[in-house]
Each structure stands twice: as C-alpha cells, then as structure tokens.
mmCIF file of C-alpha atoms in Angstrom:
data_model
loop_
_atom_site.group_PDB
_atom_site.id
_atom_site.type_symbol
_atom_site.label_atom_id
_atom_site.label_comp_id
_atom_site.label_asym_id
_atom_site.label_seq_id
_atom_site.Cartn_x
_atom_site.Cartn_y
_atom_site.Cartn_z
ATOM 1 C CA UNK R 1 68.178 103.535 52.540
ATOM 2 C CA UNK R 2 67.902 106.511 54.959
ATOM 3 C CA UNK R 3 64.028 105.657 55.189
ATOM 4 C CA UNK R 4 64.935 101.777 55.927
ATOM 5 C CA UNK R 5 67.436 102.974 58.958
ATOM 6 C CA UNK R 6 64.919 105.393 60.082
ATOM 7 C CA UNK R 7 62.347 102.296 60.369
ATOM 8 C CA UNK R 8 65.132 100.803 62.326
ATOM 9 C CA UNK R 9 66.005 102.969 64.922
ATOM 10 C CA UNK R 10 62.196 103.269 65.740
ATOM 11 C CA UNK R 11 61.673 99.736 65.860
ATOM 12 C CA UNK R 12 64.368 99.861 68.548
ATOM 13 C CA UNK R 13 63.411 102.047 70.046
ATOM 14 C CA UNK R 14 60.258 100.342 70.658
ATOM 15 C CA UNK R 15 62.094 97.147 71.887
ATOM 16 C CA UNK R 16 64.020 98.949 74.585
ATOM 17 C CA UNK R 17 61.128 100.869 75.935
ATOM 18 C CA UNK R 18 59.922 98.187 78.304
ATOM 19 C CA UNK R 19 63.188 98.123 79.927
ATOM 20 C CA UNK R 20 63.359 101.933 79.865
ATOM 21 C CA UNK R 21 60.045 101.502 81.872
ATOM 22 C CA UNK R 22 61.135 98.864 84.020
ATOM 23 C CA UNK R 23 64.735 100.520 85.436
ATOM 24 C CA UNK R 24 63.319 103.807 85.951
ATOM 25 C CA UNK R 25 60.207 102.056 88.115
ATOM 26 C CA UNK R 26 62.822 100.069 90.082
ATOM 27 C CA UNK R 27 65.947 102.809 89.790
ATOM 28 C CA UNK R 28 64.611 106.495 89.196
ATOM 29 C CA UNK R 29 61.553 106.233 91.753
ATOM 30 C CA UNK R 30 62.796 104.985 94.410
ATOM 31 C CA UNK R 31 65.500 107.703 94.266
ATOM 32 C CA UNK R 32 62.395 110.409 93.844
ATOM 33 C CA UNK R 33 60.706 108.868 96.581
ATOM 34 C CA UNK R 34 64.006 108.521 99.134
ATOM 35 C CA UNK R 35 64.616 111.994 98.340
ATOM 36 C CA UNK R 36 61.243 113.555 99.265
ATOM 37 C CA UNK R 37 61.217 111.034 102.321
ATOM 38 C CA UNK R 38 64.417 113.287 103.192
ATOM 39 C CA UNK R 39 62.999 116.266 103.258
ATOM 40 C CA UNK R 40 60.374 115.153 105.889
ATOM 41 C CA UNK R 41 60.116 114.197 109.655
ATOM 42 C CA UNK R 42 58.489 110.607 109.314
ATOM 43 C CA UNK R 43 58.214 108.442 111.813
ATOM 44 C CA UNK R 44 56.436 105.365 110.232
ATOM 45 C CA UNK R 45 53.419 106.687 111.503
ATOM 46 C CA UNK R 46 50.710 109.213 111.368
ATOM 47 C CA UNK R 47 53.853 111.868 111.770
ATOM 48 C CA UNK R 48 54.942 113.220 108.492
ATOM 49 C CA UNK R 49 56.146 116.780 108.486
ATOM 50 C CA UNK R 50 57.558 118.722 105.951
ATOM 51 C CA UNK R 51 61.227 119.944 107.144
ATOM 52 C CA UNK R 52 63.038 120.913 104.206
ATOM 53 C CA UNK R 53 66.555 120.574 104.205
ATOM 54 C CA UNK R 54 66.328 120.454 108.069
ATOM 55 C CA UNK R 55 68.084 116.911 108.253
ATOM 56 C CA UNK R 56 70.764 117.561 105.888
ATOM 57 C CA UNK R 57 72.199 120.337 107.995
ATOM 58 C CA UNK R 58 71.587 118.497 110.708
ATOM 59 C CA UNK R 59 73.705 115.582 109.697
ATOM 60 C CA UNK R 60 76.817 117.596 108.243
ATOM 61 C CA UNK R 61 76.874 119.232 111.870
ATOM 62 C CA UNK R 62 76.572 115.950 114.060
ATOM 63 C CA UNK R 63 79.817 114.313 115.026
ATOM 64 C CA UNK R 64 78.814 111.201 115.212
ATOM 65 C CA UNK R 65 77.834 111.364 111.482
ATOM 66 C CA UNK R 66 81.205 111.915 111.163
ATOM 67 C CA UNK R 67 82.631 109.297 112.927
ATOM 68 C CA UNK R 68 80.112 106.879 111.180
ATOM 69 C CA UNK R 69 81.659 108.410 107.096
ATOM 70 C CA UNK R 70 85.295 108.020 108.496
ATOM 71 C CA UNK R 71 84.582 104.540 109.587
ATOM 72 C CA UNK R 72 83.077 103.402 106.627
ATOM 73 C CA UNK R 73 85.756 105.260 104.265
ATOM 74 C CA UNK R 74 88.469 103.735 106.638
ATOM 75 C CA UNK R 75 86.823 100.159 106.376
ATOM 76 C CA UNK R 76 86.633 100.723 102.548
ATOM 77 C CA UNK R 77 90.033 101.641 101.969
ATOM 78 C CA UNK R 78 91.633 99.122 103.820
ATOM 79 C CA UNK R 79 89.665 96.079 102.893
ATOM 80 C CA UNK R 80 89.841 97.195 99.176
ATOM 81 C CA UNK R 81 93.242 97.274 99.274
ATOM 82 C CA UNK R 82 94.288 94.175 100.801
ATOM 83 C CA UNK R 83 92.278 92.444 98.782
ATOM 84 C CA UNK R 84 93.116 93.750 95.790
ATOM 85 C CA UNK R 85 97.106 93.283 96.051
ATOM 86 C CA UNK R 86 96.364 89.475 98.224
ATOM 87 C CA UNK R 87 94.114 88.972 95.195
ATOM 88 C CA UNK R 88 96.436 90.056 92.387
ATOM 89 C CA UNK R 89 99.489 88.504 94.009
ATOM 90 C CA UNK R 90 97.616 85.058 94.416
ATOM 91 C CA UNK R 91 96.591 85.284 91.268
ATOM 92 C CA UNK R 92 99.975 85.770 89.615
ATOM 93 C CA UNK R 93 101.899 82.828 91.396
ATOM 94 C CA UNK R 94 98.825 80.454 90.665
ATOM 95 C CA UNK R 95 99.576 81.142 86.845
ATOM 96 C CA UNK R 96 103.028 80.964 87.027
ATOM 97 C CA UNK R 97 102.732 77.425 88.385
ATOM 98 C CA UNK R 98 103.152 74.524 85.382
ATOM 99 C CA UNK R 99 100.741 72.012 87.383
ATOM 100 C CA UNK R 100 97.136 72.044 87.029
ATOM 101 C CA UNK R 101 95.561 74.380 89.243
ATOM 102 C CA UNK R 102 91.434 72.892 89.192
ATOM 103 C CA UNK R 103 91.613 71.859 92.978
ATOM 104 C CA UNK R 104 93.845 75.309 94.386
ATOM 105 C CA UNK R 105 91.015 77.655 92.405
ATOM 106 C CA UNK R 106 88.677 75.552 94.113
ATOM 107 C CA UNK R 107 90.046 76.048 97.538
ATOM 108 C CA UNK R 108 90.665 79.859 97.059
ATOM 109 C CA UNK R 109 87.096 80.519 95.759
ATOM 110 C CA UNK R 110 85.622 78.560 98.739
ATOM 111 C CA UNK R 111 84.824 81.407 100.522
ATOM 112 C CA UNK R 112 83.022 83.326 98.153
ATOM 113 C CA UNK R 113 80.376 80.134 98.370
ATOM 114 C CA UNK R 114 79.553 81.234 101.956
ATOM 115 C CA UNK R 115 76.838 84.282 102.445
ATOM 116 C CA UNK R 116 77.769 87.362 104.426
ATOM 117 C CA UNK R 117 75.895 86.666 107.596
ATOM 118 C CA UNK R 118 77.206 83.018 107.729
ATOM 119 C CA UNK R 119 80.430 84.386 107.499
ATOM 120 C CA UNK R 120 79.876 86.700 110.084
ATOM 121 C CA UNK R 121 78.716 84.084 112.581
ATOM 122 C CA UNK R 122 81.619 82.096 111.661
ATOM 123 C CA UNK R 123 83.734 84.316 112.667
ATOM 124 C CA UNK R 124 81.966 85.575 115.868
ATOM 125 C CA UNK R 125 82.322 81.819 116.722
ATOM 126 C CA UNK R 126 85.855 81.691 116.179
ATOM 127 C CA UNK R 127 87.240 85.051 117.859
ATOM 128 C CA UNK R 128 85.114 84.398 121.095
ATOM 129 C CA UNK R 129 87.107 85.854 123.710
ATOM 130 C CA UNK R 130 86.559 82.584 125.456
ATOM 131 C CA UNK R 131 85.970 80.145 123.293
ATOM 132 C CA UNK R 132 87.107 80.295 119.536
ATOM 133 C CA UNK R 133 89.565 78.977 118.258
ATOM 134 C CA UNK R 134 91.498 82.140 117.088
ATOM 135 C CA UNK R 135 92.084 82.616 120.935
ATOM 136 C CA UNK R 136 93.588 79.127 121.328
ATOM 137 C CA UNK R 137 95.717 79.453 118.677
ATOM 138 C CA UNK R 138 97.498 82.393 119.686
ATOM 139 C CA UNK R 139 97.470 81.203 123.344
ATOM 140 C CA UNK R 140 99.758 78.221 122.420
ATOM 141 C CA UNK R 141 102.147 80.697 121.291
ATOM 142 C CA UNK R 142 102.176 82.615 124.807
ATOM 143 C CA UNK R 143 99.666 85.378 123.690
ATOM 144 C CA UNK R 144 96.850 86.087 125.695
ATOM 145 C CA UNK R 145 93.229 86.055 125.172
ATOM 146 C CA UNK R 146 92.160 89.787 122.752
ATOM 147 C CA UNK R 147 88.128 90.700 122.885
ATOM 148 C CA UNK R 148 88.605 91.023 118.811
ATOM 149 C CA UNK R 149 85.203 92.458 118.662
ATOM 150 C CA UNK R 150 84.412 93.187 122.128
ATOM 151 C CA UNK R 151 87.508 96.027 121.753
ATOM 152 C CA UNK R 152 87.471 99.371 120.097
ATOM 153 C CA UNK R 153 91.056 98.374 119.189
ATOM 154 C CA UNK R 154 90.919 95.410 117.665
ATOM 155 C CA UNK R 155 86.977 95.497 116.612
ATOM 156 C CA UNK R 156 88.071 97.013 113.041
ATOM 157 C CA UNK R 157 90.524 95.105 111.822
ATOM 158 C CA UNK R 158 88.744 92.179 112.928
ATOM 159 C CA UNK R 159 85.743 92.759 110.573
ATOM 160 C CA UNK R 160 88.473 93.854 107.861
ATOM 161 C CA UNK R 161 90.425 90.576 108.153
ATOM 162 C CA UNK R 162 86.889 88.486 107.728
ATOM 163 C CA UNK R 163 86.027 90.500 104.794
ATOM 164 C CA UNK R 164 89.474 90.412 103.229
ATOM 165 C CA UNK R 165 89.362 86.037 103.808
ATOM 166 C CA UNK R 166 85.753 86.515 102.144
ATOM 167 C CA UNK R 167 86.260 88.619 98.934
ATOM 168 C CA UNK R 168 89.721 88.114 98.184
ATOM 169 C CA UNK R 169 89.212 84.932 96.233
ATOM 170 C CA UNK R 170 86.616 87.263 94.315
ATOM 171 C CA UNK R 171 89.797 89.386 92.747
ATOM 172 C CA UNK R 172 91.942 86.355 92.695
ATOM 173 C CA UNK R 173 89.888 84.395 89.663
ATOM 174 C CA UNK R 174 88.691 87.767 87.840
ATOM 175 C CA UNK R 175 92.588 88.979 87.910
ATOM 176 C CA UNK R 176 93.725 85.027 87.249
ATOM 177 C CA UNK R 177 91.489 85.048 84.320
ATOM 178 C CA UNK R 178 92.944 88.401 82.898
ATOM 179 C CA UNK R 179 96.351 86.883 83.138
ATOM 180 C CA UNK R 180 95.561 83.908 80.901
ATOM 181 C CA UNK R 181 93.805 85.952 78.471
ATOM 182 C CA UNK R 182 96.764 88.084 78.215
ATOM 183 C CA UNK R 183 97.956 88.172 74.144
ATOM 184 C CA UNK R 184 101.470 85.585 73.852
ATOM 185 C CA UNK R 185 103.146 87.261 71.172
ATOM 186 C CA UNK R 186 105.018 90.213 73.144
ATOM 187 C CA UNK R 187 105.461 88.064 76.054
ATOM 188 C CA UNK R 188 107.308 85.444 73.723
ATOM 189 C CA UNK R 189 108.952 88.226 71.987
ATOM 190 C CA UNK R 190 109.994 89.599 75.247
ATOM 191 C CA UNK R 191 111.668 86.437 76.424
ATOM 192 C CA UNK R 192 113.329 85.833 73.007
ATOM 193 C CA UNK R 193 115.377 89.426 73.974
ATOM 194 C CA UNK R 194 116.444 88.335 77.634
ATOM 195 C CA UNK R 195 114.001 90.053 79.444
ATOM 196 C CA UNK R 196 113.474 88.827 82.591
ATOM 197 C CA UNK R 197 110.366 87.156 84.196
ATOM 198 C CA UNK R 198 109.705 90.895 86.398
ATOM 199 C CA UNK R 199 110.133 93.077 83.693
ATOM 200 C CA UNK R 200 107.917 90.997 81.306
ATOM 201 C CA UNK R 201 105.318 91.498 84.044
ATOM 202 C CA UNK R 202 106.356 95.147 85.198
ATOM 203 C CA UNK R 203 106.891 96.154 81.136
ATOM 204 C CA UNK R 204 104.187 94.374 79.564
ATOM 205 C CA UNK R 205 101.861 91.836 81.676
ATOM 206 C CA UNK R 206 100.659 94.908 84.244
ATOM 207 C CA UNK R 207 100.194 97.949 81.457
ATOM 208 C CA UNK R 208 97.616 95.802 79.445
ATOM 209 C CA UNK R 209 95.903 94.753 82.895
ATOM 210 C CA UNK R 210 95.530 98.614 84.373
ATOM 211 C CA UNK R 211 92.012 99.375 83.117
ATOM 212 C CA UNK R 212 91.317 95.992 84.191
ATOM 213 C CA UNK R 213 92.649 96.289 87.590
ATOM 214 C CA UNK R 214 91.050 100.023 87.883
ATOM 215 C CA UNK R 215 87.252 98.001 87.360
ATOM 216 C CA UNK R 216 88.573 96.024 90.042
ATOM 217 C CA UNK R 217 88.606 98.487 92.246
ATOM 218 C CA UNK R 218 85.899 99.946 91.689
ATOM 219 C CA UNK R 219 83.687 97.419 92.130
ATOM 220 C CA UNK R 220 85.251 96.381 95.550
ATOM 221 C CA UNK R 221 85.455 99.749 96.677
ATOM 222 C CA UNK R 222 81.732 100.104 95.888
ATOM 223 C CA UNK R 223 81.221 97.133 97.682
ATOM 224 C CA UNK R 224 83.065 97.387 100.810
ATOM 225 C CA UNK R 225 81.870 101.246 100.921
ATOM 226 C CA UNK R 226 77.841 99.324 100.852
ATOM 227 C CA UNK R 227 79.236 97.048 104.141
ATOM 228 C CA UNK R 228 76.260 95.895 106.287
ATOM 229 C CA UNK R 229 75.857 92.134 106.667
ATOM 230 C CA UNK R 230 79.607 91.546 108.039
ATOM 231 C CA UNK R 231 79.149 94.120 110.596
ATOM 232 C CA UNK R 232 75.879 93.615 111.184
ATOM 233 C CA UNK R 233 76.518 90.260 112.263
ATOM 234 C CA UNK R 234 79.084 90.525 114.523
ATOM 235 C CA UNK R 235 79.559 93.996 116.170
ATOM 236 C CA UNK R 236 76.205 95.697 115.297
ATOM 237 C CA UNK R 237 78.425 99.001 114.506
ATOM 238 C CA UNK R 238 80.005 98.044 118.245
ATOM 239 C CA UNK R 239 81.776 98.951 120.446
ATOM 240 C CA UNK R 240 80.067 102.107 121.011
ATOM 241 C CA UNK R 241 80.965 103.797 117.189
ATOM 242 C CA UNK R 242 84.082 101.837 116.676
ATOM 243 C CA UNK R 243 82.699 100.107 113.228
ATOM 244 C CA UNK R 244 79.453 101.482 112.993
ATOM 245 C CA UNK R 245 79.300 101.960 109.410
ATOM 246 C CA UNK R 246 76.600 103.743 107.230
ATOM 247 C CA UNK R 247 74.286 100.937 106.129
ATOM 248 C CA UNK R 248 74.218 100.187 109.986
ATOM 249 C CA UNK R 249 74.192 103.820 111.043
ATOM 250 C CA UNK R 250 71.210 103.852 108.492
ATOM 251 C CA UNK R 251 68.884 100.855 109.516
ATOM 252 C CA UNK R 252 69.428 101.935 113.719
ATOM 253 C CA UNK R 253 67.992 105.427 112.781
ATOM 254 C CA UNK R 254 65.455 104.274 110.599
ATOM 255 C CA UNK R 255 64.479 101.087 112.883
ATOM 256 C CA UNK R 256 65.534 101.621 116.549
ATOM 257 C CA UNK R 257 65.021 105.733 116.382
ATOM 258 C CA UNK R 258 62.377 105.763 113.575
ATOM 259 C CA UNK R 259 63.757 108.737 112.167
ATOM 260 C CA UNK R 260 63.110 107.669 108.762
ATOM 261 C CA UNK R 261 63.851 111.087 106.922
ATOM 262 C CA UNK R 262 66.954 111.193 108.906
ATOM 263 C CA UNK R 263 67.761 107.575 107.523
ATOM 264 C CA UNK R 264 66.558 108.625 103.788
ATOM 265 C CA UNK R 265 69.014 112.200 104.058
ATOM 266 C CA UNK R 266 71.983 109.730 104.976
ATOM 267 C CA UNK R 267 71.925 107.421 102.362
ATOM 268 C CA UNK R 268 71.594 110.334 99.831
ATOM 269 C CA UNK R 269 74.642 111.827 101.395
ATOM 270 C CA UNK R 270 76.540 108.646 101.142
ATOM 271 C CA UNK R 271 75.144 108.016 97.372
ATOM 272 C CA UNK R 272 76.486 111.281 96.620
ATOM 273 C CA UNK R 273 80.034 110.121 98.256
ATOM 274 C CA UNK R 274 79.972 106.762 96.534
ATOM 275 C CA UNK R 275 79.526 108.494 93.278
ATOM 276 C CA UNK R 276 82.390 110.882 93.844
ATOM 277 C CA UNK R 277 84.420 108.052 94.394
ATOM 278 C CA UNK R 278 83.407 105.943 91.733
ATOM 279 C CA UNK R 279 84.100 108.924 89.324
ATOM 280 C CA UNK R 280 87.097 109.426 90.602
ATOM 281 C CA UNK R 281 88.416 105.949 90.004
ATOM 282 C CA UNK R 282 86.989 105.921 86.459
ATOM 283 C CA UNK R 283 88.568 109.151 86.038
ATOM 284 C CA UNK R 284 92.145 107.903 86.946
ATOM 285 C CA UNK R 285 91.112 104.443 84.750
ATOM 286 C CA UNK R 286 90.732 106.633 81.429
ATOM 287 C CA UNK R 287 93.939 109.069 81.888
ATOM 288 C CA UNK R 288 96.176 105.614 82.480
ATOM 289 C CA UNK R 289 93.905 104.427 79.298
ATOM 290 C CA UNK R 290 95.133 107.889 77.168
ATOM 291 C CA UNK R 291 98.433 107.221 78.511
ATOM 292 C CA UNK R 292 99.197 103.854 76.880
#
C-alpha cells in the first residue's frame, strides 16, 4: 500500500511538471529578468550600465515618485470602496425583490461588456468641457461648464466615477450570487423567532459573506491599484501629476524618457506595495475567519 501511494505521488508529480515549467517561464523569469533590468542604466540601446541599487535610492528620494504612489493608493482606495458598498448594496435590494430580475442583471452588468479604453473615450466624449453631455446636463440645472479632466480638481474623481460606473456591476453579480447561495435554514429559523429583515442580514446574512466580501476586495483593490487603460485614455496621468498613476508613471519613463531600469525599479517597488497590501487584506480575511 505505501509502495502503491509512493507510485502515485511520483506519477503526479510528473503530470504537474509541465505546468511547473510553464509558470515559472512566464512568472519567475520575467521577475529575474525585471529585476536585473533594475539594477542597470538601459536605454533600449547600445547603453547598458551596471548601477546597482542606484535607481532604487533614487526613486524613494524623488518627490514626484511620491506624488505618483499617493495617487495611485488614493485612486485605489476610493474606487475600491465605492464599488464595493454600490456593489453590495445593489446587490442586496436586487435579491430582495420577488420579480424576476434576468433583464435588471442585464442592465447592471452592461458595463463590464465595454473594454477599458472604450470606456475611457466614452467618457472623454461625454465630460468635454464644451461639448459632452455631462456639461449640458448640469447646465440645465444653472451649473456652469467644469474642465472634469482638464482640472487638477476635478481630474480625479472624474476617472474614479468612470471606473466606479465600470466595475461596480463586477461586485454586484459576484456579491448577488453569494446572497442566493446563502444556506435557508437559519434565515427561516430566524424569521420563525421575530427577527427582523436587518438583523437577519446584520446577524446572519453578512457573517457568512465576510471572507467572501474580504476576496472581494482584494481583487478590486489589486485591480484598481494595476490602473492604466482608464487613465491612460483620458488624462495621460494629466494635469501635470494630478492622476498620474504608476502603470502610467511606468510606461512615460520607460517610453518617452527611456529610462528603462528606472521603469523596471518602479514596478518592483510597487509589486512589493501590492503584496503588502494584498497580505494585509488576507490577513484581516483569516482573523474574521478564526473569529466566527
């Protein structure tokens, strides 16, 4: 018997190795290579010179570096957020409703349909200072006519709004999903004692969605922290540093500058933060998890 699991395992093991070899070819390499790349002073050309940890110490001692990791944390934040509690709200008065619901999931998940450029042009369309439609909405109520994106102001949460109309729909049907999934028996039991409709979804609904929620997160945090094609699209990182973010911060040095191992020592950096806060959140997800 031990002999037969032994032959087992190493058959297995055998199986797997392929895809062993595959994810560390397209995962562990090009982390090795982006990492040596760092510790250079290439310039897509003949110009490849060995500088050490020259552009990390250069990076944690520019401001604008700075400004760029506060944007993108600030962006991150406040788009995962919204969409998170617009999502989780939507999805808890959909379910509550005793129609069917085929044609509203349809209409809430229509923007997820549309890529992130498109959705970027979209919008650049619609908040033209002179011509969208945003502006002649808000000018039939006696406002006047905002730059949105032209503005340092307003430039953020205008790229936070389109993201929030894109995703949200993406934690609406995961969360609406949950709910329906959700075990009847202590919800029945619940309403057989009085309880009423908020505690059974304070007391018992929310508790077995936390870890749930927590992946959530996560994954839109992740997301929202990786933000290029929205900005991209419609402020370029504009006005000035007002949203430039680090996927955009990353492709100007790389491309405009050609300061490739600056580029490569960046996106370590902000690797490095996205794991921090990734391990955070799963942190916090397994002490609510002992906690039950």
């Amino acid at each position: 018997m031990t002999y037969e699991i032994k032959s087992i395992g190493s058959s297995a093991f055998w199986f797997i190795l392929p895809c062993l070899f595959v994810l560390a070819l397209t995962s562990l390499y090009p982390i090795a290579f982006g990492f040596a790349v760092s510790l250079t002073n290439w310039n897509w050309g003949v110009q490849l010179d060995f500088v050490g940890l020259a552009n990390y110490v250069g990076l944690l001692g520019d401001s604008e570096f700075w400004t760029v990791i506060k944007n993108t944390v600030v962006f991150a934040a406040a788009a995962t957020s919204i969409e998170i509690a617009l999502g989780f709200y939507l999805a808890v008065q959909v379910d509550k409703l005793s129609i069917p619901t085929d044609l509203i999931r349809a209409v809430i998940m229509l923007p997820l349909m549309i890529s992130g450029i498109v959705v970027a042009l979209m919008s650049k369309v619609m908040f033209d200072p002179f011509l969208g439609v945003v502006n002649y909405l808000i000018g039939a109520f006696g406002f006047g006519p905002s730059a949105f994106y032209g503005a340092a102001l307003t430039a953020m949460p205008s790229i936070i709004a389109v993201d929030v109309w894109w995703q949200t729909s993406f934690v609406f049907i995961i969360m609406l999903a949950a709910l329906r999934g959700l075990p009847k028996d202590p919800i029945e039991a619940a309403l057989v004692e009085g309880a009423s409709n908020f505690t059974i979804f304070w007391r018992i609904k929310l508790p077995m969605l936390r870890s749930l929620l927590i992946t959530v997160v996560v994954i839109r945090a992740i997301d929202t922290l990786k933000v290029f094609d929205i900005v991209f699209g419609t402020t370029g990182g504009g006005p000035g540093l007002a949203t430039e973010v680090a996927q955009t911060f990353v492709y100007r040095t790389a491309y405009s500058y050609q300061q490739i191992g600056k580029a490569m020592a960046t996106m370590i950096l902000f690797s490095l933060l996205i794991l921090a806060i990734s391990l955070a959140l799963q942190g916090l997800r397994q002490r609510w998890e002992a906690d039950k």
